[in-house]
Amino acid sequence: MTVFRLLVWRHVAGELPRTALTVGGVALGVAVYVAVATANVEIVRSFEQAVLGVAGRTTVQVFNATDSLGGFDERIIEPLSHAAGVHLATPVMDLTGIWRTEGSARGIVLPILGVDLLAESSFRDYRVVESGHRNSGSESDWERYLEPDTVFVGRRLAKRHGLALGSALTVNVGGRVRRLIVRGVLEGDGPARSTFEELAVMDIAAAQLLFDRLGRLDRIDLVTDPARPVEEVRRAVQALLPPELIAKRPQQRNAQIERMTRAFRLNVSILSVVALLVGLFLVYNTVSFAVLRRRREIGILRSLGLSSAGIAWLLLTEVVLVGIVGGVVGIGFGVALSNGVLQTLAATVSSLYYQSLVPPRLIWVSSDVLVQGLLIGIVVAVVGSLGPIREAVSVEPTQALAPGGYELVGTVRVATALTRAAAAFLLAGLAAWQDPVQGVPLFGYFAVFLVVLGFAWLSPVVIRSIAPCLRRVLPRQAGCLPRLAAAELERAPVRNAVAVSALMVGLALMIGVSVMIHSFRQTVDLWLDQTVKADLIVAPPTWLGDGPEWALPESVHQRLQGLPGVVAADSYRDVRMDYRDRPVRVVARDLLIHARHSRYLFLDGDSTTVLTDAVRGDRVIVSETFARQFSLRRGDRVALPTPHGPVELSIAGVF
């Protein structure tokens, strides 16, 4: 312990800035990893609670294969309720309304759930709170609840907007403006607690009547017999459905969101690896400097009988402590950072897939993530120190005690460095041409790592070549300090190359991300300029939301076409569906207008020719992302689900 205190602790305490920089490098990588891992776990859990909370005890859901306007015929519920293995079946309407309030010019998006209130206790875990007391369930209460203009709002929603019993809501659903009266406040139990705090609930019969959807449903929720496998019942239900309807388990939607967020998690995880790489270089540099400063002390200890293994354990203990401190600091910073990552990811999921998702809040952090973060900090510190420790234990005591002996360490072997760098660049080139593995560019990431490694091996050679020139070009007026710095850079190129490599990785990441963002913006601007020629866009308030019921009446399109100064009015229809078990969007537009006024960037073919050809009834154009995701190209055929069954279309072009 005395040896550890003299050799390690005294130097750590005397070089706090350098030690703090090393700890910070390790902590940064750990923080990014912990933030991403924590946010990912929380967003998936929040989405699962939202889906399963609304689903309640539902085990199978029946809905349209596409976002078909108007839903489907409610008469299908009769045969489903008598299907083998189905215990209960209830109709559901998913509506999205615009609630006009005094403080909002555009209004507030209000998700509305239309359900059979008399059967809800068998499906979902929420209750109605009235005047601060639990609902008594009396006959008079139910009479009020079933009035056509009755709506129930979530507790959080009511509190945020000052709603009370008897408050009136003016809601626009699909162009139909209706006045609703709040007759109860919802409070969920279990997983449904947070979900129902942001929803409005109506009796389904009232919703059908008020919003002109008589006889139409958006979804049917089924509770299956616990004695029978759910998948077996789902297949039996699917056999009873027409082609435009599908039966799925609620958990399958959670699997979709995991696939959606995988790319985000992977990209940010790579950033955490880069940050850890910078930390690794910093650890290497710090331990190398420590070995250099303590070279004489290490020689004395070796002369007094301390073995090479003992020296290694002393230095390794110091490094492990740095890793532990860096891991702990990184965990704390990562947990704080995870709230921002969580809100960003939740906004993405909410806008792209599930608009009713309640913004999640970080309540707890998985112990697995904390342990992983701590282990990552220790591993990075240990790996970064292996080289300097090996150098420290390999030096003989006489060489360590000899004055100036340290100058002989770290000789640049130019041929070896160039060979290693060339091999790394060659392997990186080969890896860059490899195909992704299950959609993940693993070889691409490996190629980037090899490029970084190659430049790290080149750094000592470059420093040895540039440092003499730098020293000679410095003017005498610069003083002795810059000239001494250049001389020190030339005298220890190997040790200085580590610091240069750390700076190189950070600078390269910053430049790479900046170029990528700038390139992406330019690409989007070019795409908008060549494909979206519209000067004005007329759309409902939630045209960027996910409500299929939000569509403009056909009369609006006809009136716009007749306005003076309007050359063309392009109608737009956006439908969501599943293609090969993955969510996709199908867009319908007037391609003849685009053939005359737009210039699409097709991979193959002229824009006007391809768009004109696509107007034929059995043609479709697809995005490059869609084509890559499903390994398709021009001339291939895709089968898309429609209310009248699957329709096969030929790909006229890839843009």
Short mmCIF file of C-alpha atoms in Angstrom, two decimals, residues 16-418:
data_model
loop_
_atom_site.label_atom_id
_atom_site.label_comp_id
_atom_site.label_asym_id
_atom_site.label_seq_id
_atom_site.Cartn_x
_atom_site.Cartn_y
_atom_site.Cartn_z
CA LEU A 16 -4.95 16.62 -11.46
CA PRO A 17 -5.58 18.48 -14.76
CA ARG A 18 -4.11 15.65 -16.82
CA THR A 19 -5.93 13.02 -14.76
CA ALA A 20 -9.20 14.96 -15.03
CA LEU A 21 -8.81 15.16 -18.81
CA THR A 22 -8.34 11.39 -19.00
CA VAL A 23 -11.31 10.74 -16.73
CA GLY A 24 -13.36 13.13 -18.86
CA GLY A 25 -12.44 11.27 -22.05
CA VAL A 26 -13.61 7.97 -20.59
CA ALA A 27 -16.69 9.58 -19.05
CA LEU A 28 -17.77 11.13 -22.36
CA GLY A 29 -17.94 7.78 -24.14
CA VAL A 30 -19.70 6.12 -21.20
CA ALA A 31 -22.18 9.01 -20.98
CA VAL A 32 -23.21 8.71 -24.62
CA TYR A 33 -23.66 4.95 -24.28
CA VAL A 34 -25.69 5.21 -21.07
CA ALA A 35 -27.87 8.01 -22.46
CA VAL A 36 -28.70 6.12 -25.65
CA ALA A 37 -29.26 2.77 -23.90
CA THR A 38 -31.45 4.33 -21.20
CA ALA A 39 -33.51 6.36 -23.67
CA ASN A 40 -33.99 3.32 -25.88
CA VAL A 41 -35.26 1.15 -23.03
CA GLU A 42 -37.58 3.90 -21.82
CA ILE A 43 -39.04 4.80 -25.23
CA VAL A 44 -39.78 1.16 -26.05
CA ARG A 45 -41.32 0.69 -22.60
CA SER A 46 -43.38 3.87 -23.01
CA PHE A 47 -44.59 2.82 -26.45
CA GLU A 48 -45.44 -0.64 -25.15
CA GLN A 49 -47.41 0.91 -22.30
CA ALA A 50 -49.23 3.19 -24.74
CA VAL A 51 -50.16 0.33 -27.06
CA LEU A 52 -50.93 -2.23 -24.38
CA GLY A 53 -52.54 0.38 -22.14
CA VAL A 54 -55.09 1.26 -24.80
CA ALA A 55 -55.38 -2.40 -25.76
CA GLY A 56 -55.87 -3.42 -22.12
CA ARG A 57 -56.65 -7.12 -21.90
CA THR A 58 -57.04 -7.31 -25.68
CA THR A 59 -54.99 -10.15 -27.14
CA VAL A 60 -55.88 -9.75 -30.84
CA GLN A 61 -56.79 -6.63 -32.82
CA VAL A 62 -58.53 -6.49 -36.20
CA PHE A 63 -58.04 -3.43 -38.41
CA ASN A 64 -57.60 -2.27 -41.98
CA ALA A 65 -54.45 -3.30 -43.81
CA THR A 66 -54.30 0.33 -44.98
CA ASP A 67 -55.39 3.69 -43.60
CA SER A 68 -58.62 3.38 -45.52
CA LEU A 69 -60.94 6.32 -45.11
CA GLY A 70 -64.11 5.50 -43.23
CA GLY A 71 -62.86 2.29 -41.62
CA PHE A 72 -64.70 -0.97 -42.33
CA ASP A 73 -68.18 -2.45 -41.97
CA GLU A 74 -69.14 -3.14 -38.35
CA ARG A 75 -71.11 -6.27 -39.31
CA ILE A 76 -67.88 -8.26 -39.36
CA ILE A 77 -67.91 -8.19 -35.55
CA GLU A 78 -70.80 -10.69 -35.40
CA PRO A 79 -68.97 -13.71 -36.88
CA LEU A 80 -65.79 -12.77 -35.00
CA SER A 81 -67.54 -12.78 -31.61
CA HIS A 82 -68.59 -16.41 -32.25
CA ALA A 83 -65.22 -17.55 -33.60
CA ALA A 84 -63.50 -20.44 -31.86
CA GLY A 85 -61.31 -19.20 -29.03
CA VAL A 86 -62.75 -15.66 -28.96
CA HIS A 87 -64.09 -14.80 -25.53
CA LEU A 88 -65.14 -11.18 -26.10
CA ALA A 89 -65.19 -8.75 -29.05
CA THR A 90 -65.68 -5.00 -28.85
CA PRO A 91 -65.76 -2.28 -31.54
CA VAL A 92 -63.35 0.67 -31.44
CA MET A 93 -63.05 3.98 -33.29
CA ASP A 94 -59.71 5.82 -33.42
CA LEU A 95 -60.33 9.48 -34.22
CA THR A 96 -58.09 12.53 -34.32
CA GLY A 97 -59.77 15.86 -33.68
CA ILE A 98 -58.70 19.48 -33.64
CA TRP A 99 -59.81 21.19 -30.47
CA ARG A 100 -60.05 24.93 -30.91
CA THR A 101 -58.90 26.80 -27.81
CA GLU A 102 -58.39 30.48 -27.08
CA GLY A 103 -54.62 30.18 -26.68
CA SER A 104 -53.94 28.20 -29.85
CA ALA A 105 -54.35 29.59 -33.37
CA ARG A 106 -54.17 26.19 -35.06
CA GLY A 107 -55.88 24.26 -32.30
CA ILE A 108 -54.77 21.26 -30.28
CA VAL A 109 -54.60 17.74 -31.65
CA LEU A 110 -56.98 15.63 -29.55
CA PRO A 111 -56.95 11.82 -29.87
CA ILE A 112 -60.49 10.49 -29.37
CA LEU A 113 -61.25 6.85 -28.61
CA GLY A 114 -64.75 5.61 -29.38
CA VAL A 115 -65.58 2.49 -27.35
CA ASP A 116 -68.50 0.48 -26.04
CA LEU A 117 -68.70 1.96 -22.54
CA LEU A 118 -70.91 -0.85 -21.28
CA ALA A 119 -68.28 -3.47 -22.16
CA GLU A 120 -65.12 -1.49 -21.37
CA SER A 121 -64.53 -3.00 -17.94
CA SER A 122 -63.69 -6.29 -19.63
CA PHE A 123 -61.07 -4.72 -21.92
CA ARG A 124 -59.26 -1.68 -20.52
CA ASP A 125 -57.99 -0.56 -17.13
CA TYR A 126 -59.34 2.94 -16.55
CA ARG A 127 -62.07 4.49 -14.49
CA VAL A 128 -64.16 7.64 -14.53
CA VAL A 129 -63.57 10.13 -11.73
CA GLU A 130 -66.38 12.61 -11.12
CA SER A 131 -66.10 15.58 -8.71
CA GLY A 132 -63.06 13.97 -7.15
CA HIS A 133 -64.84 10.72 -6.28
CA ARG A 134 -64.92 7.34 -7.95
CA ASN A 135 -67.91 6.71 -10.17
CA SER A 136 -70.73 4.97 -8.35
CA GLY A 137 -71.97 3.21 -11.47
CA SER A 138 -75.63 4.13 -10.82
CA GLU A 139 -78.27 4.06 -13.56
CA SER A 140 -78.51 7.87 -13.66
CA ASP A 141 -74.75 8.10 -14.18
CA TRP A 142 -74.90 5.76 -17.15
CA GLU A 143 -77.76 7.73 -18.70
CA ARG A 144 -75.63 10.87 -18.62
CA TYR A 145 -72.57 9.02 -19.90
CA LEU A 146 -74.45 7.68 -22.93
CA GLU A 147 -75.76 11.04 -24.12
CA PRO A 148 -74.54 11.76 -27.69
CA ASP A 149 -72.41 14.79 -26.77
CA THR A 150 -70.68 13.18 -23.77
CA VAL A 151 -66.90 13.01 -23.70
CA PHE A 152 -64.45 11.90 -21.02
CA VAL A 153 -60.99 13.47 -20.86
CA GLY A 154 -57.76 12.34 -19.24
CA ARG A 155 -56.76 13.80 -15.89
CA ARG A 156 -53.52 15.37 -17.18
CA LEU A 157 -55.30 16.80 -20.22
CA ALA A 158 -58.04 18.28 -18.04
CA LYS A 159 -55.57 19.79 -15.59
CA ARG A 160 -53.38 21.31 -18.31
CA HIS A 161 -56.29 23.03 -20.06
CA GLY A 162 -58.46 23.80 -17.05
CA LEU A 163 -61.30 21.45 -17.98
CA ALA A 164 -63.96 20.58 -15.44
CA LEU A 165 -67.25 18.71 -15.44
CA GLY A 166 -69.61 20.53 -17.77
CA SER A 167 -66.88 22.18 -19.84
CA ALA A 168 -67.65 22.45 -23.56
CA LEU A 169 -65.23 21.37 -26.27
CA THR A 170 -65.55 22.40 -29.91
CA VAL A 171 -63.86 19.64 -31.90
CA ASN A 172 -63.27 19.32 -35.64
CA VAL A 173 -62.99 15.72 -36.83
CA GLY A 174 -62.54 15.27 -40.56
CA GLY A 175 -64.20 18.60 -41.33
CA ARG A 176 -67.16 17.90 -39.03
CA VAL A 177 -67.31 20.43 -36.19
CA ARG A 178 -69.11 19.17 -33.08
CA ARG A 179 -69.66 20.47 -29.55
CA LEU A 180 -68.87 18.00 -26.77
CA ILE A 181 -69.53 18.23 -23.03
CA VAL A 182 -67.04 16.90 -20.45
CA ARG A 183 -68.94 14.59 -18.10
CA GLY A 184 -66.06 12.76 -16.51
CA VAL A 185 -62.30 12.65 -16.01
CA LEU A 186 -60.38 9.49 -16.82
CA GLU A 187 -57.84 7.90 -14.55
CA GLY A 188 -56.00 4.84 -15.76
CA ASP A 189 -54.75 1.92 -13.71
CA GLY A 190 -51.55 -0.01 -14.33
CA PRO A 191 -49.96 0.41 -17.78
CA ALA A 192 -52.92 2.47 -18.96
CA ARG A 193 -52.41 5.17 -16.34
CA SER A 194 -50.23 7.56 -18.37
CA THR A 195 -51.89 6.70 -21.69
CA PHE A 196 -55.44 7.65 -20.76
CA GLU A 197 -54.30 10.89 -19.12
CA GLU A 198 -53.90 12.40 -22.62
CA LEU A 199 -56.94 10.87 -24.37
CA ALA A 200 -60.59 11.69 -24.84
CA VAL A 201 -63.10 8.81 -24.76
CA MET A 202 -66.64 8.66 -26.16
CA ASP A 203 -69.30 6.02 -26.47
CA ILE A 204 -68.87 4.46 -29.90
CA ALA A 205 -72.52 4.86 -30.88
CA ALA A 206 -72.36 8.58 -30.12
CA ALA A 207 -69.09 8.94 -32.05
CA GLN A 208 -70.56 7.17 -35.07
CA LEU A 209 -73.62 9.41 -34.99
CA LEU A 210 -71.82 12.72 -34.41
CA PHE A 211 -69.08 12.20 -36.98
CA ASP A 212 -71.18 10.56 -39.71
CA ARG A 213 -69.57 7.14 -39.33
CA LEU A 214 -72.68 5.03 -38.77
CA GLY A 215 -71.95 1.35 -39.26
CA ARG A 216 -68.19 1.93 -39.62
CA LEU A 217 -65.36 0.84 -37.30
CA ASP A 218 -61.62 1.49 -37.18
CA ARG A 219 -60.70 -1.52 -35.08
CA ILE A 220 -62.10 -4.56 -33.28
CA ASP A 221 -60.49 -5.67 -30.02
CA LEU A 222 -60.71 -9.34 -29.10
CA VAL A 223 -60.13 -11.09 -25.78
CA THR A 224 -59.28 -14.71 -26.45
CA ASP A 225 -59.79 -17.81 -24.37
CA PRO A 226 -56.80 -18.17 -21.98
CA ALA A 227 -56.89 -21.93 -22.49
CA ARG A 228 -56.05 -21.61 -26.20
CA PRO A 229 -52.82 -20.27 -27.76
CA VAL A 230 -53.27 -16.68 -28.89
CA GLU A 231 -51.49 -17.25 -32.19
CA GLU A 232 -53.80 -20.15 -33.01
CA VAL A 233 -56.86 -17.98 -32.38
CA ARG A 234 -55.34 -15.12 -34.39
CA ARG A 235 -54.90 -17.38 -37.41
CA ALA A 236 -58.50 -18.62 -37.05
CA VAL A 237 -59.75 -15.02 -36.90
CA GLN A 238 -57.66 -14.05 -39.93
CA ALA A 239 -59.30 -16.85 -41.91
CA LEU A 240 -62.71 -15.23 -41.29
CA LEU A 241 -61.63 -11.77 -42.46
CA PRO A 242 -61.88 -10.26 -45.94
CA PRO A 243 -58.58 -9.46 -47.70
CA GLU A 244 -58.53 -5.81 -46.63
CA LEU A 245 -58.55 -6.65 -42.90
CA ILE A 246 -55.74 -8.12 -40.83
CA ALA A 247 -55.55 -9.57 -37.33
CA LYS A 248 -52.50 -8.85 -35.18
CA ARG A 249 -51.43 -9.07 -31.58
CA PRO A 250 -50.81 -5.68 -29.86
CA GLN A 251 -47.26 -6.75 -29.03
CA GLN A 252 -46.42 -6.85 -32.74
CA ARG A 253 -46.69 -3.07 -32.92
CA ASN A 254 -44.05 -2.85 -30.20
CA ALA A 255 -41.74 -4.96 -32.36
CA GLN A 256 -42.28 -2.47 -35.19
CA ILE A 257 -41.21 0.46 -33.04
CA GLU A 258 -38.09 -1.41 -32.00
CA ARG A 259 -37.19 -1.83 -35.67
CA MET A 260 -37.89 1.85 -36.29
CA THR A 261 -35.59 3.05 -33.52
CA ARG A 262 -32.82 0.56 -34.31
CA ALA A 263 -31.13 2.84 -36.86
CA PHE A 264 -31.22 5.77 -34.44
CA ARG A 265 -29.78 3.66 -31.63
CA LEU A 266 -27.10 2.20 -33.87
CA ASN A 267 -25.91 5.55 -35.23
CA VAL A 268 -25.70 7.17 -31.81
CA SER A 269 -24.02 4.04 -30.41
CA ILE A 270 -21.33 4.45 -33.07
CA LEU A 271 -20.84 8.01 -31.86
CA SER A 272 -20.35 6.65 -28.34
CA VAL A 273 -17.73 4.24 -29.70
CA VAL A 274 -15.90 7.18 -31.30
CA ALA A 275 -16.03 9.05 -28.01
CA LEU A 276 -14.66 5.98 -26.25
CA LEU A 277 -11.89 5.82 -28.86
CA VAL A 278 -10.89 9.38 -27.97
CA GLY A 279 -10.91 8.37 -24.32
CA LEU A 280 -8.72 5.39 -25.15
CA PHE A 281 -6.13 7.66 -26.79
CA LEU A 282 -6.23 9.97 -23.79
CA VAL A 283 -5.66 7.06 -21.42
CA TYR A 284 -2.75 5.86 -23.53
CA ASN A 285 -1.19 9.32 -23.53
CA THR A 286 -1.67 9.83 -19.79
CA VAL A 287 -0.23 6.45 -18.82
CA SER A 288 2.67 6.91 -21.26
CA PHE A 289 3.46 10.26 -19.68
CA ALA A 290 3.16 8.74 -16.20
CA VAL A 291 5.55 5.92 -17.11
CA LEU A 292 7.98 8.46 -18.53
CA ARG A 293 7.84 10.65 -15.41
CA ARG A 294 8.23 7.68 -13.06
CA ARG A 295 10.83 5.85 -15.10
CA ARG A 296 13.56 6.38 -12.53
CA GLU A 297 11.27 5.41 -9.64
CA ILE A 298 10.25 2.25 -11.48
CA GLY A 299 13.94 1.44 -12.00
CA ILE A 300 14.65 1.88 -8.28
CA LEU A 301 11.74 -0.37 -7.31
CA ARG A 302 12.90 -3.00 -9.78
CA SER A 303 16.40 -2.81 -8.28
CA LEU A 304 14.96 -3.28 -4.80
CA GLY A 305 13.29 -6.51 -5.85
CA LEU A 306 9.83 -5.53 -7.07
CA SER A 307 8.97 -7.78 -9.99
CA SER A 308 7.75 -6.73 -13.42
CA ALA A 309 4.34 -8.14 -12.52
CA GLY A 310 4.28 -5.95 -9.41
CA ILE A 311 5.00 -2.83 -11.47
CA ALA A 312 2.30 -3.86 -13.94
CA TRP A 313 -0.24 -4.37 -11.16
CA LEU A 314 0.55 -0.96 -9.65
CA LEU A 315 0.02 0.84 -12.93
CA LEU A 316 -2.99 -1.30 -13.79
CA THR A 317 -4.59 -0.48 -10.45
CA GLU A 318 -4.22 3.22 -11.20
CA VAL A 319 -5.79 2.73 -14.62
CA VAL A 320 -8.70 0.72 -13.20
CA LEU A 321 -9.36 3.53 -10.71
CA VAL A 322 -9.39 6.01 -13.59
CA GLY A 323 -11.82 3.74 -15.43
CA ILE A 324 -14.08 3.44 -12.38
CA VAL A 325 -14.15 7.19 -11.78
CA GLY A 326 -14.70 7.84 -15.49
CA GLY A 327 -17.46 5.24 -15.56
CA VAL A 328 -19.23 6.70 -12.52
CA VAL A 329 -18.98 10.26 -13.84
CA GLY A 330 -20.11 9.09 -17.28
CA ILE A 331 -23.09 7.26 -15.80
CA GLY A 332 -24.23 10.38 -13.97
CA PHE A 333 -23.79 12.57 -17.03
CA GLY A 334 -25.43 9.94 -19.23
CA VAL A 335 -28.52 9.71 -17.04
CA ALA A 336 -28.85 13.50 -17.16
CA LEU A 337 -28.32 13.47 -20.93
CA SER A 338 -30.82 10.65 -21.45
CA ASN A 339 -33.78 12.93 -20.73
CA GLY A 340 -32.95 15.06 -23.76
CA VAL A 341 -32.36 12.00 -25.94
CA LEU A 342 -35.60 10.49 -24.66
CA GLN A 343 -37.70 13.52 -25.58
CA THR A 344 -36.12 13.72 -29.05
CA LEU A 345 -36.73 10.05 -29.72
CA ALA A 346 -40.27 10.24 -28.33
CA ALA A 347 -41.06 13.17 -30.62
CA THR A 348 -39.80 11.17 -33.60
CA VAL A 349 -41.85 8.10 -32.71
CA SER A 350 -44.93 10.21 -31.98
CA SER A 351 -44.79 12.16 -35.24
CA LEU A 352 -43.92 9.21 -37.47
CA TYR A 353 -45.85 6.31 -35.98
CA TYR A 354 -47.97 6.75 -32.87
CA GLN A 355 -49.33 10.24 -32.36
CA SER A 356 -51.06 9.37 -29.09
CA LEU A 357 -47.79 8.45 -27.42
CA VAL A 358 -47.53 10.26 -24.08
CA PRO A 359 -44.12 11.97 -23.73
CA PRO A 360 -42.21 9.59 -21.47
CA ARG A 361 -40.39 10.66 -18.35
CA LEU A 362 -37.25 9.04 -17.03
CA ILE A 363 -38.28 7.42 -13.76
CA TRP A 364 -35.65 4.76 -13.28
CA VAL A 365 -32.48 3.51 -14.92
CA SER A 366 -31.86 -0.17 -15.55
CA SER A 367 -29.14 -1.62 -13.35
CA ASP A 368 -27.88 -3.55 -16.37
CA VAL A 369 -27.16 -0.28 -18.20
CA LEU A 370 -25.32 1.10 -15.16
CA VAL A 371 -23.17 -2.00 -14.83
CA GLN A 372 -22.45 -2.00 -18.56
CA GLY A 373 -21.43 1.67 -18.43
CA LEU A 374 -19.06 1.03 -15.54
CA LEU A 375 -17.52 -2.00 -17.24
CA ILE A 376 -17.09 -0.05 -20.49
CA GLY A 377 -15.19 2.67 -18.62
CA ILE A 378 -12.88 0.13 -17.00
CA VAL A 379 -12.29 -1.82 -20.23
CA VAL A 380 -11.46 1.33 -22.21
CA ALA A 381 -9.01 2.48 -19.55
CA VAL A 382 -7.31 -0.92 -19.33
CA VAL A 383 -7.04 -1.39 -23.11
CA GLY A 384 -5.61 2.11 -23.52
CA SER A 385 -2.94 1.43 -20.90
CA LEU A 386 -1.68 -1.95 -22.12
CA GLY A 387 0.95 -0.47 -24.46
CA PRO A 388 2.58 1.89 -21.93
CA ILE A 389 2.46 -0.74 -19.17
CA ARG A 390 4.13 -3.29 -21.44
CA GLU A 391 6.84 -0.73 -22.18
CA ALA A 392 7.32 0.01 -18.46
CA VAL A 393 7.82 -3.63 -17.43
CA SER A 394 10.07 -4.46 -20.39
CA VAL A 395 12.77 -1.92 -19.53
CA GLU A 396 15.71 -3.24 -17.51
CA PRO A 397 16.46 -1.50 -14.17
CA THR A 398 19.90 -0.35 -15.35
CA GLN A 399 18.41 1.21 -18.47
CA ALA A 400 15.66 2.90 -16.45
CA LEU A 401 18.21 4.38 -14.01
CA ALA A 402 20.56 5.58 -16.75
CA PRO A 403 20.31 9.36 -17.33
CA GLY A 404 18.64 10.14 -20.62
CA GLY A 405 17.70 6.52 -21.23
CA TYR A 406 14.10 7.47 -21.76
CA GLU A 407 15.03 9.21 -25.00
CA LEU A 408 15.73 5.85 -26.62
CA VAL A 409 12.16 4.65 -26.07
CA GLY A 410 9.57 5.17 -28.77
CA THR A 411 11.74 5.03 -31.86
CA VAL A 412 9.75 5.51 -35.04
CA ARG A 413 9.97 2.52 -37.35
CA VAL A 414 8.96 4.17 -40.59
CA ALA A 415 8.73 1.02 -42.70
CA THR A 416 6.62 -0.79 -40.09
CA ALA A 417 4.28 2.18 -39.61
CA LEU A 418 3.79 2.66 -43.35
#
